[in-house]
Amino acid sequence: MKFLATVALIATGVAALENGIMLSETYGGPHGRKYSDMYFVSPGQVVKSITIRAGERVNGVGINVVDPLGKPHLVYHGSYGGDNNTLTLGKDEYVTSIEAHWGEYHSHTRVRFIEFKTSGGNTISGGTRATKIGKESAIEGYQVGGFFGTDGEELDSVGVIWTSITPVPTP
């Protein structure tokens, strides 16, 4: 069974870190400063909402999470330009996929479009579609739990930190 899980991870481009946490591929370019939500992401956390700010390109993304101990974490990456769009998740609703498009703008690669879909059939998106496209869906029992990538005046790159929906017992 462990072999099948490894094959599934390789086939999807997902990197396993520890029990209940995996990283997606990174979509976009190398410019900007690095960010990561790894400092608070944990299996069993509850995502309350996800935010996208965008105009022609994606200005930033944010996530509102409550960890298994009940501590809230509200984080945002990028700038505050563009239109603000927030999707509040329902009870037992999870963000289960990402689609990101990227391209050049003023000699820098930027995320031009981003879309998230939920287990409840809801979608949130922003920006302008482009020709370089990355898509990824959570494996069963996982959800978007946070982000990593690079940002500046806009979102230069983005990746997803997948977390187990249920807490993972410690050995």
mmCIF file of C-alpha atoms in Angstrom:
data_model
loop_
_atom_site.group_PDB
_atom_site.id
_atom_site.type_symbol
_atom_site.label_atom_id
_atom_site.label_comp_id
_atom_site.label_asym_id
_atom_site.label_seq_id
_atom_site.Cartn_x
_atom_site.Cartn_y
_atom_site.Cartn_z
ATOM 1 C CA MET A 1 0.000 0.000 0.000
ATOM 2 C CA LYS A 2 2.892 2.370 0.787
ATOM 3 C CA PHE A 3 4.198 1.768 -2.780
ATOM 4 C CA LEU A 4 0.863 2.859 -4.302
ATOM 5 C CA ALA A 5 0.864 6.038 -2.215
ATOM 6 C CA THR A 6 4.399 6.836 -3.393
ATOM 7 C CA VAL A 7 3.423 6.255 -7.034
ATOM 8 C CA ALA A 8 0.399 8.547 -6.586
ATOM 9 C CA LEU A 9 2.606 11.278 -5.119
ATOM 10 C CA ILE A 10 5.122 11.043 -7.954
ATOM 11 C CA ALA A 11 2.400 11.027 -10.614
ATOM 12 C CA THR A 12 0.802 14.194 -9.255
ATOM 13 C CA GLY A 13 4.021 16.124 -8.604
ATOM 14 C CA VAL A 14 3.206 16.342 -4.899
ATOM 15 C CA ALA A 15 6.001 16.098 -2.322
ATOM 16 C CA ALA A 16 5.236 14.422 1.014
ATOM 17 C CA LEU A 17 6.797 16.199 4.002
ATOM 18 C CA GLU A 18 5.476 14.511 7.120
ATOM 19 C CA ASN A 19 2.343 12.666 8.141
ATOM 20 C CA GLY A 20 -0.605 14.649 6.895
ATOM 21 C CA ILE A 21 1.276 17.421 5.016
ATOM 22 C CA MET A 22 2.289 17.572 1.332
ATOM 23 C CA LEU A 23 3.468 20.300 -1.049
ATOM 24 C CA SER A 24 2.169 20.909 -4.554
ATOM 25 C CA GLU A 25 4.258 22.062 -7.465
ATOM 26 C CA THR A 26 5.027 25.792 -7.631
ATOM 27 C CA TYR A 27 3.264 27.785 -10.345
ATOM 28 C CA GLY A 28 4.759 31.054 -11.619
ATOM 29 C CA GLY A 29 8.247 32.537 -11.613
ATOM 30 C CA PRO A 30 11.273 32.990 -9.343
ATOM 31 C CA HIS A 31 10.914 36.713 -8.682
ATOM 32 C CA GLY A 32 9.852 38.389 -5.416
ATOM 33 C CA ARG A 33 10.391 37.429 -1.795
ATOM 34 C CA LYS A 34 9.694 33.949 -0.448
ATOM 35 C CA TYR A 35 6.681 33.212 1.744
ATOM 36 C CA SER A 36 5.379 30.050 3.388
ATOM 37 C CA ASP A 37 2.530 29.095 5.692
ATOM 38 C CA MET A 38 4.365 25.990 6.976
ATOM 39 C CA TYR A 39 4.754 27.613 10.416
ATOM 40 C CA PHE A 40 1.073 27.058 11.242
ATOM 41 C CA VAL A 41 -0.202 24.352 8.881
ATOM 42 C CA SER A 42 -1.238 21.138 10.636
ATOM 43 C CA PRO A 43 -3.402 18.100 9.921
ATOM 44 C CA GLY A 44 -6.931 18.537 11.239
ATOM 45 C CA GLN A 45 -7.056 22.321 10.827
ATOM 46 C CA VAL A 46 -10.276 23.952 9.599
ATOM 47 C CA VAL A 47 -10.171 26.413 6.707
ATOM 48 C CA LYS A 48 -12.802 29.101 7.268
ATOM 49 C CA SER A 49 -12.272 31.181 4.100
ATOM 50 C CA ILE A 50 -9.999 31.833 1.148
ATOM 51 C CA THR A 51 -9.336 35.250 -0.423
ATOM 52 C CA ILE A 52 -8.096 36.338 -3.842
ATOM 53 C CA ARG A 53 -7.243 39.927 -4.761
ATOM 54 C CA ALA A 54 -6.923 40.419 -8.512
ATOM 55 C CA GLY A 55 -7.273 42.749 -11.449
ATOM 56 C CA GLU A 56 -5.584 41.910 -14.740
ATOM 57 C CA ARG A 57 -3.180 39.721 -12.722
ATOM 58 C CA VAL A 58 -3.345 38.155 -9.257
ATOM 59 C CA ASN A 59 -2.320 40.635 -6.569
ATOM 60 C CA GLY A 60 -2.473 38.148 -3.705
ATOM 61 C CA VAL A 61 -4.060 35.192 -1.926
ATOM 62 C CA GLY A 62 -5.085 34.689 1.680
ATOM 63 C CA ILE A 63 -6.436 31.971 3.915
ATOM 64 C CA ASN A 64 -8.265 32.009 7.260
ATOM 65 C CA VAL A 65 -7.571 28.859 9.297
ATOM 66 C CA VAL A 66 -8.335 27.566 12.792
ATOM 67 C CA ASP A 67 -5.751 25.034 13.981
ATOM 68 C CA PRO A 68 -6.699 21.855 15.915
ATOM 69 C CA LEU A 69 -6.106 23.687 19.224
ATOM 70 C CA GLY A 70 -8.598 26.417 18.247
ATOM 71 C CA LYS A 71 -6.036 29.132 17.439
ATOM 72 C CA PRO A 72 -6.964 31.284 14.409
ATOM 73 C CA HIS A 73 -4.444 32.107 11.661
ATOM 74 C CA LEU A 74 -5.306 34.751 9.063
ATOM 75 C CA VAL A 75 -2.518 35.158 6.498
ATOM 76 C CA TYR A 76 -2.217 36.976 3.194
ATOM 77 C CA HIS A 77 0.515 36.987 0.543
ATOM 78 C CA GLY A 78 1.001 39.656 -2.136
ATOM 79 C CA SER A 79 -0.279 43.212 -2.337
ATOM 80 C CA TYR A 80 -3.644 44.796 -1.643
ATOM 81 C CA GLY A 81 -4.365 46.058 -5.172
ATOM 82 C CA GLY A 82 -7.130 44.684 -7.365
ATOM 83 C CA ASP A 83 -10.606 43.564 -6.411
ATOM 84 C CA ASN A 84 -11.104 41.642 -3.165
ATOM 85 C CA ASN A 85 -13.016 38.355 -3.393
ATOM 86 C CA THR A 86 -13.495 36.065 -0.377
ATOM 87 C CA LEU A 87 -15.183 32.669 -0.292
ATOM 88 C CA THR A 88 -16.413 31.578 3.151
ATOM 89 C CA LEU A 89 -16.553 27.804 3.412
ATOM 90 C CA GLY A 90 -19.512 25.933 4.845
ATOM 91 C CA LYS A 91 -19.346 23.288 7.555
ATOM 92 C CA ASP A 92 -17.437 20.237 6.265
ATOM 93 C CA GLU A 93 -16.508 22.067 3.028
ATOM 94 C CA TYR A 94 -12.875 21.942 1.899
ATOM 95 C CA VAL A 95 -10.768 23.632 -0.792
ATOM 96 C CA THR A 96 -9.820 20.687 -3.007
ATOM 97 C CA SER A 97 -8.153 22.058 -6.150
ATOM 98 C CA ILE A 98 -6.039 24.849 -7.593
ATOM 99 C CA GLU A 99 -5.618 26.080 -11.144
ATOM 100 C CA ALA A 100 -2.963 28.729 -11.775
ATOM 101 C CA HIS A 101 -1.952 30.529 -14.985
ATOM 102 C CA TRP A 102 1.250 32.559 -15.309
ATOM 103 C CA GLY A 103 3.116 34.745 -17.761
ATOM 104 C CA GLU A 104 5.538 37.637 -18.183
ATOM 105 C CA TYR A 105 4.824 41.202 -17.056
ATOM 106 C CA HIS A 106 7.579 43.861 -17.025
ATOM 107 C CA SER A 107 10.291 41.179 -17.364
ATOM 108 C CA HIS A 108 8.980 39.214 -14.383
ATOM 109 C CA THR A 109 6.884 36.068 -14.341
ATOM 110 C CA ARG A 110 3.644 36.652 -12.448
ATOM 111 C CA VAL A 111 0.580 34.623 -11.554
ATOM 112 C CA ARG A 112 -2.023 35.961 -13.978
ATOM 113 C CA PHE A 113 -5.038 33.863 -12.941
ATOM 114 C CA ILE A 114 -5.912 31.605 -10.022
ATOM 115 C CA GLU A 115 -8.941 29.475 -9.233
ATOM 116 C CA PHE A 116 -9.852 27.282 -6.280
ATOM 117 C CA LYS A 117 -12.684 24.731 -6.146
ATOM 118 C CA THR A 118 -14.290 23.238 -3.063
ATOM 119 C CA SER A 119 -15.825 19.923 -2.087
ATOM 120 C CA GLY A 120 -19.176 21.751 -1.959
ATOM 121 C CA GLY A 121 -19.009 22.710 -5.647
ATOM 122 C CA ASN A 122 -18.079 26.349 -5.004
ATOM 123 C CA THR A 123 -15.420 28.212 -6.985
ATOM 124 C CA ILE A 124 -13.416 31.390 -6.395
ATOM 125 C CA SER A 125 -11.151 32.897 -9.045
ATOM 126 C CA GLY A 126 -9.457 36.077 -10.165
ATOM 127 C CA GLY A 127 -7.167 37.508 -12.827
ATOM 128 C CA THR A 128 -6.818 36.860 -16.564
ATOM 129 C CA ARG A 129 -6.274 33.410 -18.076
ATOM 130 C CA ALA A 130 -2.917 32.720 -19.772
ATOM 131 C CA THR A 131 -1.262 29.928 -21.760
ATOM 132 C CA LYS A 132 1.011 28.515 -19.027
ATOM 133 C CA ILE A 133 -1.346 26.528 -16.810
ATOM 134 C CA GLY A 134 -0.936 24.299 -13.772
ATOM 135 C CA LYS A 135 -3.731 22.296 -12.164
ATOM 136 C CA GLU A 136 -3.751 20.083 -9.123
ATOM 137 C CA SER A 137 -6.372 18.376 -6.973
ATOM 138 C CA ALA A 138 -6.131 17.074 -3.439
ATOM 139 C CA ILE A 139 -5.823 13.361 -2.912
ATOM 140 C CA GLU A 140 -8.716 11.893 -0.951
ATOM 141 C CA GLY A 141 -8.788 13.099 2.645
ATOM 142 C CA TYR A 142 -6.673 16.217 1.978
ATOM 143 C CA GLN A 143 -7.423 19.933 1.540
ATOM 144 C CA VAL A 144 -5.656 23.205 0.794
ATOM 145 C CA GLY A 145 -4.196 24.221 4.150
ATOM 146 C CA GLY A 146 -1.893 27.094 3.198
ATOM 147 C CA PHE A 147 0.438 28.487 0.555
ATOM 148 C CA PHE A 148 4.097 28.966 -0.334
ATOM 149 C CA GLY A 149 5.822 30.828 -3.155
ATOM 150 C CA THR A 150 7.120 34.313 -3.932
ATOM 151 C CA ASP A 151 5.448 37.716 -3.927
ATOM 152 C CA GLY A 152 6.051 41.444 -4.218
ATOM 153 C CA GLU A 153 3.717 43.986 -5.770
ATOM 154 C CA GLU A 154 1.768 40.989 -7.049
ATOM 155 C CA LEU A 155 1.830 37.221 -6.657
ATOM 156 C CA ASP A 156 4.923 35.991 -8.523
ATOM 157 C CA SER A 157 4.487 32.291 -7.735
ATOM 158 C CA VAL A 158 2.205 30.092 -5.675
ATOM 159 C CA GLY A 159 2.115 26.526 -4.421
ATOM 160 C CA VAL A 160 -0.328 24.749 -2.135
ATOM 161 C CA ILE A 161 0.366 23.106 1.199
ATOM 162 C CA TRP A 162 -2.016 20.147 1.304
ATOM 163 C CA THR A 163 -3.094 19.028 4.790
ATOM 164 C CA SER A 164 -5.004 16.034 6.031
ATOM 165 C CA ILE A 165 -8.608 16.939 6.807
ATOM 166 C CA THR A 166 -8.489 14.805 9.946
ATOM 167 C CA PRO A 167 -5.755 15.009 12.594
ATOM 168 C CA VAL A 168 -2.920 12.499 12.169
ATOM 169 C CA PRO A 169 -2.006 10.577 15.327
ATOM 170 C CA THR A 170 1.566 11.090 16.491
ATOM 171 C CA PRO A 171 3.643 7.899 16.836
#
